CSV table of N, CA and C in Angstrom, one decimal:
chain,number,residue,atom,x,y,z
X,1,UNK,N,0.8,-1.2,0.0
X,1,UNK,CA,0.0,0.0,0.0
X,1,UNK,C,0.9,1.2,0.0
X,2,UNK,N,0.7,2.3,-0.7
X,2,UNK,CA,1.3,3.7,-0.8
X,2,UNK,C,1.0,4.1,0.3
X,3,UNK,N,2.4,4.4,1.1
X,3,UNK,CA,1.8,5.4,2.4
X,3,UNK,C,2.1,6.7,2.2
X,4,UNK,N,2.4,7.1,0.7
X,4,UNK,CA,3.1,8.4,0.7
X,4,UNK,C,1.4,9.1,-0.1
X,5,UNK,N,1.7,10.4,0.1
X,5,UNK,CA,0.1,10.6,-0.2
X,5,UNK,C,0.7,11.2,-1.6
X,6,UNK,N,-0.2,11.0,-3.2
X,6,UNK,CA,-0.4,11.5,-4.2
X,6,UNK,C,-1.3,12.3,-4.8
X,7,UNK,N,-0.9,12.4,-5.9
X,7,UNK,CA,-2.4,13.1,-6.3
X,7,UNK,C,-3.4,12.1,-6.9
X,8,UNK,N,-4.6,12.4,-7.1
X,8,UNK,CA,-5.7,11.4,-7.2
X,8,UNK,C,-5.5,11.1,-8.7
X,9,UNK,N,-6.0,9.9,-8.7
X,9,UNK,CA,-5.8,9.7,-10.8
X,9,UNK,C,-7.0,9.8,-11.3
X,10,UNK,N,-7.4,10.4,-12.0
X,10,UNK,CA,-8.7,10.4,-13.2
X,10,UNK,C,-9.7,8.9,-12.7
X,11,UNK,N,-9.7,8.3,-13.0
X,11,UNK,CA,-10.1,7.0,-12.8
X,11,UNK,C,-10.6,6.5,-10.9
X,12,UNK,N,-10.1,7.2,-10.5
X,12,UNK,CA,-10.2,7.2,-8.9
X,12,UNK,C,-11.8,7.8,-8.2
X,13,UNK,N,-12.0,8.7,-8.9
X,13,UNK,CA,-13.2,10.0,-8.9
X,13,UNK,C,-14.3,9.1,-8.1
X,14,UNK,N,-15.0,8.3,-8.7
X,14,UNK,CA,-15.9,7.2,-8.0
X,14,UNK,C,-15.3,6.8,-6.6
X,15,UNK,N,-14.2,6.2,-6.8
X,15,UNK,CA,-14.0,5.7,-5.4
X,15,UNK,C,-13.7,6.5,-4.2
X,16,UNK,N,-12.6,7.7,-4.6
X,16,UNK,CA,-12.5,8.5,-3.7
X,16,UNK,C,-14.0,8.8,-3.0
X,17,UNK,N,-14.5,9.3,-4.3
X,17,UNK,CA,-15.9,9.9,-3.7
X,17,UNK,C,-16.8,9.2,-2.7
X,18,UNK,N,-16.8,7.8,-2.8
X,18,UNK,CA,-17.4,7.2,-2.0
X,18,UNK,C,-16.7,6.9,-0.6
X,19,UNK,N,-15.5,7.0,-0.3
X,19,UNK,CA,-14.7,7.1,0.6
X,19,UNK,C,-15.0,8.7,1.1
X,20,UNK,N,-15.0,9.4,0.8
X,20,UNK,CA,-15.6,10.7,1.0
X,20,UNK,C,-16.9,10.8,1.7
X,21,UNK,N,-17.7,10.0,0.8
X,21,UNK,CA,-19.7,10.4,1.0
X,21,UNK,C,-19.5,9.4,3.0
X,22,UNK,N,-18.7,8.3,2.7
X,22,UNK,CA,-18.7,7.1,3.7
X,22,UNK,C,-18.6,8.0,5.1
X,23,UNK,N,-16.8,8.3,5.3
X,23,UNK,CA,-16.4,9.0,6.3
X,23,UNK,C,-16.9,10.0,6.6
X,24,UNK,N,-17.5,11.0,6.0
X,24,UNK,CA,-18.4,12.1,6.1
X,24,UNK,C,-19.3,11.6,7.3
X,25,UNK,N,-20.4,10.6,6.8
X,25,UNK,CA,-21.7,10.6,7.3
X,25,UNK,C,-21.2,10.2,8.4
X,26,UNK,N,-20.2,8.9,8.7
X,26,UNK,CA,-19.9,8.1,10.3
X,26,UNK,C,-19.5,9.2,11.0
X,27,UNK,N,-18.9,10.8,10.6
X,27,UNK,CA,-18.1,11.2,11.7
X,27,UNK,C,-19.5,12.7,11.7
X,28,UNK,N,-20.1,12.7,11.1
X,28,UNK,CA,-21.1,14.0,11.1
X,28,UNK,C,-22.7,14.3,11.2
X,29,UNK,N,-23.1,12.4,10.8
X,29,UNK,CA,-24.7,12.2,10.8
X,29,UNK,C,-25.3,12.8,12.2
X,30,UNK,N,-24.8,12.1,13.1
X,30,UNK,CA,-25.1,12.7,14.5
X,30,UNK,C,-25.0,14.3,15.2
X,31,UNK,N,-24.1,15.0,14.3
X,31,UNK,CA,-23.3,16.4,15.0
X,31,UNK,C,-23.7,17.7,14.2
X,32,UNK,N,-24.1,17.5,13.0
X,32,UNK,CA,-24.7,18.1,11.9
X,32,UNK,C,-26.3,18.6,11.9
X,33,UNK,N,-26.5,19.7,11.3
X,33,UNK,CA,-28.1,19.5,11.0
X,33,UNK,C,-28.4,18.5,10.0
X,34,UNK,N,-29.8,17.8,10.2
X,34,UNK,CA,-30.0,16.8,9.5
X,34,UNK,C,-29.9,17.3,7.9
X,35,UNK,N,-30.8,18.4,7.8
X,35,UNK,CA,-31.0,18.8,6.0
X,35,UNK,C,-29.4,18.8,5.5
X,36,UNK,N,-28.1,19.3,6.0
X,36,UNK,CA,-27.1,19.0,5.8
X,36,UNK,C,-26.6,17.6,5.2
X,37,UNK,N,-27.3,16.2,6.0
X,37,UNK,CA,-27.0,15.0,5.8
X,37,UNK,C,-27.6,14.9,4.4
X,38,UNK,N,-28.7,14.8,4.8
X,38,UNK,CA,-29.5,14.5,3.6
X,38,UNK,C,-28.8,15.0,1.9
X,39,UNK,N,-28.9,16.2,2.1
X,39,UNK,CA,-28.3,17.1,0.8
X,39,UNK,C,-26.9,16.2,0.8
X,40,UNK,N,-25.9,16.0,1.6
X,40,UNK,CA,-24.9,15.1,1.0
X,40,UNK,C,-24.9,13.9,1.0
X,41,UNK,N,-25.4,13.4,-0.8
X,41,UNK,CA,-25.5,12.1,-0.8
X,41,UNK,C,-24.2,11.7,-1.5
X,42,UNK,N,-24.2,10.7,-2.1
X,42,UNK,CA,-23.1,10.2,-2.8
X,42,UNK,C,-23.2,11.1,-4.1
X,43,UNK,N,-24.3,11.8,-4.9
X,43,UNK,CA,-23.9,12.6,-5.8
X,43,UNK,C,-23.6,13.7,-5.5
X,44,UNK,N,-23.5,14.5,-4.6
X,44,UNK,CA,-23.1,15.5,-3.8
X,44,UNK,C,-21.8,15.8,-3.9
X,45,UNK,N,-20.7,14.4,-3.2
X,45,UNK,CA,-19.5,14.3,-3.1
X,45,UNK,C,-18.7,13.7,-4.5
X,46,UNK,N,-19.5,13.1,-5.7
X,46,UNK,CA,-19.0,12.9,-6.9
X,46,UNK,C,-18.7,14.2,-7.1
X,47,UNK,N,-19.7,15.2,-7.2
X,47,UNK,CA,-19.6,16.4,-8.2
X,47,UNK,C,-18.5,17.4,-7.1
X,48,UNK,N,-18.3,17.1,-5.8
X,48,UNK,CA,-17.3,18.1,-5.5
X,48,UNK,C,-16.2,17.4,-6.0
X,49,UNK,N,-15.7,16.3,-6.2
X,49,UNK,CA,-14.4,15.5,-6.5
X,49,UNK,C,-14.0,15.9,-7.0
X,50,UNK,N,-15.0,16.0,-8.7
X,50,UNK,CA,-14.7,16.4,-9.4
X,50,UNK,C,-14.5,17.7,-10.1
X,51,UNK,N,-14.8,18.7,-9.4
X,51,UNK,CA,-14.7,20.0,-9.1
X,51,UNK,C,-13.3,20.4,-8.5
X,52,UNK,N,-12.9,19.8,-7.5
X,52,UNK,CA,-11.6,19.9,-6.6
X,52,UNK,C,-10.5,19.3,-7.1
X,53,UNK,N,-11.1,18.1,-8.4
X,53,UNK,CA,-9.9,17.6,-8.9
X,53,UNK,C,-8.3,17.4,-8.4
X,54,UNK,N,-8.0,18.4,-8.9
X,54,UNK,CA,-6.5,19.2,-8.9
X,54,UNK,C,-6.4,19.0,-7.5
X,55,UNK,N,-6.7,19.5,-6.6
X,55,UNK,CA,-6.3,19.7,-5.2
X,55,UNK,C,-6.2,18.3,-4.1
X,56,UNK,N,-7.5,17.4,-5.2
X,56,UNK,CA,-7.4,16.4,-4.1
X,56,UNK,C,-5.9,15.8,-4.0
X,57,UNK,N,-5.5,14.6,-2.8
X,57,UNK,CA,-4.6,13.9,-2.6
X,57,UNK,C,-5.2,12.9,-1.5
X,58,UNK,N,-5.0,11.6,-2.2
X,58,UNK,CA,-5.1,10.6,-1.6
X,58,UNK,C,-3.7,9.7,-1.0
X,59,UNK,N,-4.0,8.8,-0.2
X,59,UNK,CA,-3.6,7.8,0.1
X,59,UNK,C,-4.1,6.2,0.0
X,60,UNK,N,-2.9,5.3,-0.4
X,60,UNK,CA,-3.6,4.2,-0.6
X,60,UNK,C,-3.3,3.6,-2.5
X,61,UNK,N,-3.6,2.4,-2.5
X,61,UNK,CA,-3.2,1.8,-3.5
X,61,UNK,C,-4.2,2.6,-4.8
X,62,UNK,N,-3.5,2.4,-6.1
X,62,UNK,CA,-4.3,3.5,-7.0
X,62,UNK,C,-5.9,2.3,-7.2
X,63,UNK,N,-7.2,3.3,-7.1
X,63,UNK,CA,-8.3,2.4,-7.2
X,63,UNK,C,-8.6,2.0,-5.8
X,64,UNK,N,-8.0,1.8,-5.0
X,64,UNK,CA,-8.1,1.7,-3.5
X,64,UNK,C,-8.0,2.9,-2.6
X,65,UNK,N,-8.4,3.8,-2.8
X,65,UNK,CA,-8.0,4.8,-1.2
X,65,UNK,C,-8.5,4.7,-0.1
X,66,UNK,N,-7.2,4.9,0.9
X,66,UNK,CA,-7.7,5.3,1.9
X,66,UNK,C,-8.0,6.0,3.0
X,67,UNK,N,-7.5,7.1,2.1
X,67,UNK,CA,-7.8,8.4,3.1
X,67,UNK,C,-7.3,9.3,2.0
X,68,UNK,N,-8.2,10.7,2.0
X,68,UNK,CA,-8.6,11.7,1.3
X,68,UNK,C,-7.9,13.1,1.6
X,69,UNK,N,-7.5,13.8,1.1
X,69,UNK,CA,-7.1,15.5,1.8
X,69,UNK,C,-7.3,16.4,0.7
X,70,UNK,N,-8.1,17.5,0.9
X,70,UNK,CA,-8.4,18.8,-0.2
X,70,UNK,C,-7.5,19.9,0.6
X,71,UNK,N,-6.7,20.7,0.0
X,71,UNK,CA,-5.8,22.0,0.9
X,71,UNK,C,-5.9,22.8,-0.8
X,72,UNK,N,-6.6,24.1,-0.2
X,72,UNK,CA,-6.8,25.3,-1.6
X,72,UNK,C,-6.0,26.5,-0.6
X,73,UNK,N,-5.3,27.1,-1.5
X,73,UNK,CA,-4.5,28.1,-0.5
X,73,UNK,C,-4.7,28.3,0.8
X,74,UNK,N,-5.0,29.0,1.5
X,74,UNK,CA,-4.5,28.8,2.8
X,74,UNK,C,-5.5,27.8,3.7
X,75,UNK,N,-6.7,27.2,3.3
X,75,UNK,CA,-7.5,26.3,3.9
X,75,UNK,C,-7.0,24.9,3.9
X,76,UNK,N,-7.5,24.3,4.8
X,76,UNK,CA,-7.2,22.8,4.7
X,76,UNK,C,-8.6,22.5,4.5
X,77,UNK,N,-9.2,22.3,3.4
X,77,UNK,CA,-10.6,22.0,3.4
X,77,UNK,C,-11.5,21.2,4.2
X,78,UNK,N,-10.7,19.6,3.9
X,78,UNK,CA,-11.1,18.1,3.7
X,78,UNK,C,-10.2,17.4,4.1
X,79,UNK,N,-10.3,16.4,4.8
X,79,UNK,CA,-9.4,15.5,5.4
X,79,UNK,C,-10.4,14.0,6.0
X,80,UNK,N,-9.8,13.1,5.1
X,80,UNK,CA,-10.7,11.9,5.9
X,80,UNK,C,-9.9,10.8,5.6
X,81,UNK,N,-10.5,9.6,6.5
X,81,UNK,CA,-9.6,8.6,6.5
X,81,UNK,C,-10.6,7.5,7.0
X,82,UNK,N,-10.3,6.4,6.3
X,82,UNK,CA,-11.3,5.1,6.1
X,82,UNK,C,-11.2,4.8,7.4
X,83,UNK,N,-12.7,4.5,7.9
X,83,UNK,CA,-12.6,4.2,9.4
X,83,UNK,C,-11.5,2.6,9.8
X,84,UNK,N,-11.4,2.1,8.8
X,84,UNK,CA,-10.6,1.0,9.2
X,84,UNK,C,-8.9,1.0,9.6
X,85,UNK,N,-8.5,2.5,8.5
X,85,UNK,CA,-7.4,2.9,8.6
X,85,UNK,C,-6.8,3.9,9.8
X,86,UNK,N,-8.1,4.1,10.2
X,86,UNK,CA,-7.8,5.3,11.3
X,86,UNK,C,-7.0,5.0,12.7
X,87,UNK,N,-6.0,5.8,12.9
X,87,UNK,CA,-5.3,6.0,14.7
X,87,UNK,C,-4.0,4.9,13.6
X,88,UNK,N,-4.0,5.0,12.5
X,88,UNK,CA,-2.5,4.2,12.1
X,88,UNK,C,-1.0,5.5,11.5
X,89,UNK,N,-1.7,6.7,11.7
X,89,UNK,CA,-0.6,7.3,11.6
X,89,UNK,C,-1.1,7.9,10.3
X,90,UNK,N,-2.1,7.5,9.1
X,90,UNK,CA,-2.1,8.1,7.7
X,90,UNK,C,-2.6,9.5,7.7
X,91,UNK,N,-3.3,10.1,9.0
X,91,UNK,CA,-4.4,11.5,8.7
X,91,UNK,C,-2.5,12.2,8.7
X,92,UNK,N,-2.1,11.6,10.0
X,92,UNK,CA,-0.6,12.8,9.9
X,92,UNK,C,-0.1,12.8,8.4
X,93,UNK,N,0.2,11.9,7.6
X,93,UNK,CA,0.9,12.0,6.8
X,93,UNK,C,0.3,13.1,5.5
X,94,UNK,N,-1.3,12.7,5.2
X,94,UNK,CA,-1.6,13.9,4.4
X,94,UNK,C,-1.9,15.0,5.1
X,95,UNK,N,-2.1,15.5,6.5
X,95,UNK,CA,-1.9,16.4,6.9
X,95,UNK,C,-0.8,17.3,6.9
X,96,UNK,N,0.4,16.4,7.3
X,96,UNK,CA,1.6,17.1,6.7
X,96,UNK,C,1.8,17.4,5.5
X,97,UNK,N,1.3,16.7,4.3
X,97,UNK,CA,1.8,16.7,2.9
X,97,UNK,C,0.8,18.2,2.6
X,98,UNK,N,-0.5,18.4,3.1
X,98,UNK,CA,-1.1,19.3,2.8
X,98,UNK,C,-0.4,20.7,3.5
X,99,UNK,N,-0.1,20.5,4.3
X,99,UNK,CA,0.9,22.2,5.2
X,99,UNK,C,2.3,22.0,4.3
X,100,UNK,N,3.0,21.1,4.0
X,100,UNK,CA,3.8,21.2,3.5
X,100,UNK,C,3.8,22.3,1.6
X,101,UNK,N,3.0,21.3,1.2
X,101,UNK,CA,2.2,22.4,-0.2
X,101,UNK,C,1.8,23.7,0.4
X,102,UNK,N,1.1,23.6,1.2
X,102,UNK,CA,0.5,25.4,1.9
X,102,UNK,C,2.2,25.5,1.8
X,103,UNK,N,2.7,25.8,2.4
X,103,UNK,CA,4.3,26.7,3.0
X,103,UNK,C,5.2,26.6,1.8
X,104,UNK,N,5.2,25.5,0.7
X,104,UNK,CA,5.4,26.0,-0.3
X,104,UNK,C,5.4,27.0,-1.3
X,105,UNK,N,3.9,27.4,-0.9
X,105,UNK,CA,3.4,28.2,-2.1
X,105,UNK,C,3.1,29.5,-0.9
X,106,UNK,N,3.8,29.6,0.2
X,106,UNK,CA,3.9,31.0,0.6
X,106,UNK,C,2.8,31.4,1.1
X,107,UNK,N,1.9,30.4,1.8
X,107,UNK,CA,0.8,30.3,3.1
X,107,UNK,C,1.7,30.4,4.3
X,108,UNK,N,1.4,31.6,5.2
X,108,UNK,CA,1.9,31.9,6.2
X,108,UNK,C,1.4,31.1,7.1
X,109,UNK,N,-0.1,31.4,7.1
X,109,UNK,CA,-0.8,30.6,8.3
X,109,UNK,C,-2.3,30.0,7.6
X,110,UNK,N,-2.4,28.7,7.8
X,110,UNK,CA,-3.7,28.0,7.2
X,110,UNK,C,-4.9,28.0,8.2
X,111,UNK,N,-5.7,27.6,7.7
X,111,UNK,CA,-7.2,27.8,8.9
X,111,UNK,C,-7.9,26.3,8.3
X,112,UNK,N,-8.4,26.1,9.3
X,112,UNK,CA,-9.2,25.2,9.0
X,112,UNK,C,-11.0,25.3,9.3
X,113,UNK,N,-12.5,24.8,8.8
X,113,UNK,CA,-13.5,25.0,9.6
X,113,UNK,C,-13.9,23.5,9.9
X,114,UNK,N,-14.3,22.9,11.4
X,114,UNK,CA,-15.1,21.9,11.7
X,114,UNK,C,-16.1,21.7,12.4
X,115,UNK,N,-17.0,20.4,12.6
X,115,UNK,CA,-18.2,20.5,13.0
X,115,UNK,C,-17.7,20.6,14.2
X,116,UNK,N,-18.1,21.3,15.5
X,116,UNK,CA,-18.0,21.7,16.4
X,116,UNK,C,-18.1,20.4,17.3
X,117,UNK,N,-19.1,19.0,17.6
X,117,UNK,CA,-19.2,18.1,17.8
X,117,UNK,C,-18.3,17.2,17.5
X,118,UNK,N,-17.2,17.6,16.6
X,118,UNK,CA,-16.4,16.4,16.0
X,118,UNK,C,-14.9,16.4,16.9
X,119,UNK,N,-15.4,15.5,18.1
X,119,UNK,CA,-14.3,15.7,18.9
X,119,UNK,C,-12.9,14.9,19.1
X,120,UNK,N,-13.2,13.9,17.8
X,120,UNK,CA,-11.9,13.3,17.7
X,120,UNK,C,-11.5,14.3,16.2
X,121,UNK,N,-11.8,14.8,15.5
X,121,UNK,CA,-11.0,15.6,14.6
X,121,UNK,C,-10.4,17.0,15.5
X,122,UNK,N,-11.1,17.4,16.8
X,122,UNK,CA,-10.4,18.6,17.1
X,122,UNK,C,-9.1,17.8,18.3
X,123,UNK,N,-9.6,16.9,18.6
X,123,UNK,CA,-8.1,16.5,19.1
X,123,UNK,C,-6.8,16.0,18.0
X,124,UNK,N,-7.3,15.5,17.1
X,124,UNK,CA,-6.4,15.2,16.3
X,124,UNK,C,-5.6,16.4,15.8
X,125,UNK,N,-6.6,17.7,15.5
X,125,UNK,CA,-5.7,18.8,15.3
X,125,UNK,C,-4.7,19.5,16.0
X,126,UNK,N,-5.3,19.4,17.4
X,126,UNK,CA,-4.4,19.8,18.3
X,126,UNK,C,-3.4,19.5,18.5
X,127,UNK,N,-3.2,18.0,18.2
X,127,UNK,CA,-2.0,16.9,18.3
X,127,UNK,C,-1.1,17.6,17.4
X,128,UNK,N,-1.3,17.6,16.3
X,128,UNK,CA,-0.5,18.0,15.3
X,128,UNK,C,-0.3,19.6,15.3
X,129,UNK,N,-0.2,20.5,16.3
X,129,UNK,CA,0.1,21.8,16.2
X,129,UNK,C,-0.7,22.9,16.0
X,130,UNK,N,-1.7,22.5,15.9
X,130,UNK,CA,-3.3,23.2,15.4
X,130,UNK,C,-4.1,24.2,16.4
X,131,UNK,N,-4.6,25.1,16.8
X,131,UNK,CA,-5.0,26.0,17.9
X,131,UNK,C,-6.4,26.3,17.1
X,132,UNK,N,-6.9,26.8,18.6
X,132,UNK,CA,-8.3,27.0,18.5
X,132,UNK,C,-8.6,28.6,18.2
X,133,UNK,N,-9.4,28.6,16.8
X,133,UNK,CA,-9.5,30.1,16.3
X,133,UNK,C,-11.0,30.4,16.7
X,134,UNK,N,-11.8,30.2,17.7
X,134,UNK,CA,-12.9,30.4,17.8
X,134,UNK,C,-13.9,29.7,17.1
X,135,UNK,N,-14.8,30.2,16.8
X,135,UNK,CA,-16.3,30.0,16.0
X,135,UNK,C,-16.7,30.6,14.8
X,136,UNK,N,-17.5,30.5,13.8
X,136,UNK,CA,-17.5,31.3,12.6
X,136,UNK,C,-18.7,30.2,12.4
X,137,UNK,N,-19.8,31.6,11.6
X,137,UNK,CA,-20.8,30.6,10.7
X,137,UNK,C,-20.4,30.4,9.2
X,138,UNK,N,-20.8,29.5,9.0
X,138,UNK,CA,-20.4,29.3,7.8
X,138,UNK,C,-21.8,28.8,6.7
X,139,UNK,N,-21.7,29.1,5.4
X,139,UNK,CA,-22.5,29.5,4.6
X,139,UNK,C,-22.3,27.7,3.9
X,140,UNK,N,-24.0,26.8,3.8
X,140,UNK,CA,-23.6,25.4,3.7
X,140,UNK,C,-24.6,25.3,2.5
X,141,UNK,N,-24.3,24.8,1.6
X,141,UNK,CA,-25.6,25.1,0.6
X,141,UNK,C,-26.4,23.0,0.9
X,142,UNK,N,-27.5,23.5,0.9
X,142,UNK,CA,-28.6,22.0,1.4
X,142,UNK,C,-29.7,21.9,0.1
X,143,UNK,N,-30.3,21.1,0.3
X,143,UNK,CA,-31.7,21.1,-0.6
X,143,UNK,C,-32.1,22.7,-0.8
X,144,UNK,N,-32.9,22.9,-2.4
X,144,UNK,CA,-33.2,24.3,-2.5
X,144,UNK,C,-32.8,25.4,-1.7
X,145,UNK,N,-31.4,25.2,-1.2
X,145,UNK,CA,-30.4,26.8,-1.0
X,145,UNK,C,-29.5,26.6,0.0
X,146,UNK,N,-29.6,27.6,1.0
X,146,UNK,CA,-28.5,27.4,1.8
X,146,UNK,C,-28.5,27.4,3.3
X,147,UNK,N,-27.9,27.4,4.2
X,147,UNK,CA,-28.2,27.6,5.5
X,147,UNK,C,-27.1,28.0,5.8
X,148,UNK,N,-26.9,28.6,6.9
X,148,UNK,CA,-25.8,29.0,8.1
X,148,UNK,C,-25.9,27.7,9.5
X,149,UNK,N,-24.7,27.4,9.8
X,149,UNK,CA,-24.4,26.4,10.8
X,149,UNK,C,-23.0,26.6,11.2
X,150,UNK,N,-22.5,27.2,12.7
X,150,UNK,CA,-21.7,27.6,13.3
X,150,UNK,C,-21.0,26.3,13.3
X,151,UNK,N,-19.6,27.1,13.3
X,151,UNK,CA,-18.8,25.7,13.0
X,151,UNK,C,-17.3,26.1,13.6
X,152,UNK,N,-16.8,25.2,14.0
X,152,UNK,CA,-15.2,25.6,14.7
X,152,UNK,C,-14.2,25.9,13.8
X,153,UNK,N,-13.5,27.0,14.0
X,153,UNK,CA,-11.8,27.4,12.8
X,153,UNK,C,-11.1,27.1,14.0
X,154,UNK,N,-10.1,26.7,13.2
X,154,UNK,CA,-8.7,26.5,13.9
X,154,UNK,C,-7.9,27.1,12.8
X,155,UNK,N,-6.4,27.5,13.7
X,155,UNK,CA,-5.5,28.0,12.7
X,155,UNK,C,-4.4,27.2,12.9
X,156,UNK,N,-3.3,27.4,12.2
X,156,UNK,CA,-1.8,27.0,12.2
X,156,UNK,C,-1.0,28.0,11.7
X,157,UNK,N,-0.2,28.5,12.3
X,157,UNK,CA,1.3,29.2,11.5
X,157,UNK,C,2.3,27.9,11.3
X,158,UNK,N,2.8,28.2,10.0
X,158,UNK,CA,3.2,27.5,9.0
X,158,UNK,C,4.6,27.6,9.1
């Protein structure tokens, strides 16, 4: 298995995506407003994939991923990792690979937004260097429009 993280290959788009729609729902069905769940089904997360293309980076054998990371200048978007793969060390590695690209391209400091409930992603950040930037709503598009749902930022200097 590739433990080094890549970029996603053309052909990947389906699976990533479903490794995406999967981890999403186990770590947010509960912590989320519901219209949120609903609105992200599996076609939801195809059409971001493929939207984000360029940015994504996976881990994991090609056609197999398993675990996900989106970093667009100074955000860390997206970060997930197959529940089976998880606490083995892989979130650090695309986490790093994504601050690493940030500081390449002359991101001082990244931010991150999460569900506020998601309390093994805000320890996991912490672990890795991550500080608590308060609260912020954030703008979530659901069925016929949009909603606001406060959400946790964190930052990092780079």
């Amino acid at each position: 298995m590739s433990i080094l993280p890549r970029s996603m290959m053309e052909y990947e788009v389906d699976a990533v995506a479903n490794l995406w729609h999967d981890t999403w729902h186990q770590s947010h069905d509960q912590i989320v407003p519901r219209a949120l769940c609903e609105f992200r089904d599996k076609r939801y997360f195809h059409s971001r994939i493929e939207r984000e293309f360029t940015a994504v980076r996976v881990l994991g054998m090609p056609g197999e991923p398993i675990g996900l990371c989106i970093a667009k200048d100074t955000n860390l978007d997206m970060l997930f990792i197959a529940a089976t793969e998880q606490g083995k060390g892989f979130g650090e590695r695309l986490l790093d690979d994504a601050e690493t690209r940030m500081r390449g391209s002359g991101v001082k400091e990244a931010y991150l937004h999460l569900a506020l409930g998601n309390v093994r992603a805000i320890r996991f950040y912490h672990r890795c260097g991550w500080s608590d930037g308060g609260t912020t709503e954030k703008l979530l598009e659901i069925e016929g429009g949009t909603m606001t749902n406060l959400v946790g930022h964190m930052i990092k200097r780079l």
